[in-house]
């Protein structure tokens, strides 16, 4: 198998492992919210636990 084919197989495996999150983020509004949270730098569980 060539390096190209190995890369494609690896990418397919990674994609398969991300299917649930990709499905959840499939909605355009959810994607926008996630991107804005990431830009604010407050998108981690440690920050969330301090607020509770």
mmCIF file of C-alpha atoms in Angstrom:
data_model
loop_
_atom_site.group_PDB
_atom_site.id
_atom_site.type_symbol
_atom_site.label_atom_id
_atom_site.label_comp_id
_atom_site.label_asym_id
_atom_site.label_seq_id
_atom_site.Cartn_x
_atom_site.Cartn_y
_atom_site.Cartn_z
ATOM 1 C CA UNK A 1 0.000 0.000 0.000
ATOM 2 C CA UNK A 2 1.365 3.448 -0.854
ATOM 3 C CA UNK A 3 1.845 6.289 1.629
ATOM 4 C CA UNK A 4 -1.111 8.058 0.007
ATOM 5 C CA UNK A 5 -3.384 5.074 0.633
ATOM 6 C CA UNK A 6 -2.097 4.800 4.205
ATOM 7 C CA UNK A 7 -2.981 8.470 4.731
ATOM 8 C CA UNK A 8 -6.482 7.939 3.346
ATOM 9 C CA UNK A 9 -7.056 4.923 5.608
ATOM 10 C CA UNK A 10 -5.803 6.881 8.626
ATOM 11 C CA UNK A 11 -8.024 9.853 7.773
ATOM 12 C CA UNK A 12 -11.032 7.542 7.380
ATOM 13 C CA UNK A 13 -10.351 6.009 10.807
ATOM 14 C CA UNK A 14 -10.088 9.445 12.426
ATOM 15 C CA UNK A 15 -13.255 10.586 10.689
ATOM 16 C CA UNK A 16 -15.095 7.489 11.910
ATOM 17 C CA UNK A 17 -14.049 8.190 15.499
ATOM 18 C CA UNK A 18 -15.400 11.767 15.229
ATOM 19 C CA UNK A 19 -18.769 10.950 13.677
ATOM 20 C CA UNK A 20 -20.863 11.628 16.789
ATOM 21 C CA UNK A 21 -19.396 15.063 17.439
ATOM 22 C CA UNK A 22 -19.616 15.961 13.762
ATOM 23 C CA UNK A 23 -23.272 14.980 13.780
ATOM 24 C CA UNK A 24 -23.908 17.067 16.906
ATOM 25 C CA UNK A 25 -22.160 20.066 15.344
ATOM 26 C CA UNK A 26 -23.939 19.588 12.036
ATOM 27 C CA UNK A 27 -26.328 22.404 12.862
ATOM 28 C CA UNK A 28 -24.988 25.754 11.640
ATOM 29 C CA UNK A 29 -26.044 27.562 14.827
ATOM 30 C CA UNK A 30 -24.233 25.045 17.044
ATOM 31 C CA UNK A 31 -21.086 25.440 14.970
ATOM 32 C CA UNK A 32 -21.265 29.212 15.337
ATOM 33 C CA UNK A 33 -21.712 28.973 19.113
ATOM 34 C CA UNK A 34 -18.769 26.581 19.460
ATOM 35 C CA UNK A 35 -16.510 28.784 17.329
ATOM 36 C CA UNK A 36 -17.388 31.882 19.337
ATOM 37 C CA UNK A 37 -16.735 30.061 22.623
ATOM 38 C CA UNK A 38 -13.341 28.931 21.345
ATOM 39 C CA UNK A 39 -12.461 32.473 20.263
ATOM 40 C CA UNK A 40 -13.312 33.727 23.760
ATOM 41 C CA UNK A 41 -10.894 31.207 25.248
ATOM 42 C CA UNK A 42 -13.470 29.874 27.677
ATOM 43 C CA UNK A 43 -14.150 26.500 26.150
ATOM 44 C CA UNK A 44 -12.772 24.041 28.693
ATOM 45 C CA UNK A 45 -14.140 21.969 31.546
ATOM 46 C CA UNK A 46 -11.847 23.585 34.140
ATOM 47 C CA UNK A 47 -13.486 27.001 33.636
ATOM 48 C CA UNK A 48 -16.934 25.430 33.755
ATOM 49 C CA UNK A 49 -16.235 23.670 37.070
ATOM 50 C CA UNK A 50 -15.140 26.958 38.691
ATOM 51 C CA UNK A 51 -18.411 28.648 37.717
ATOM 52 C CA UNK A 52 -20.589 26.004 39.400
#
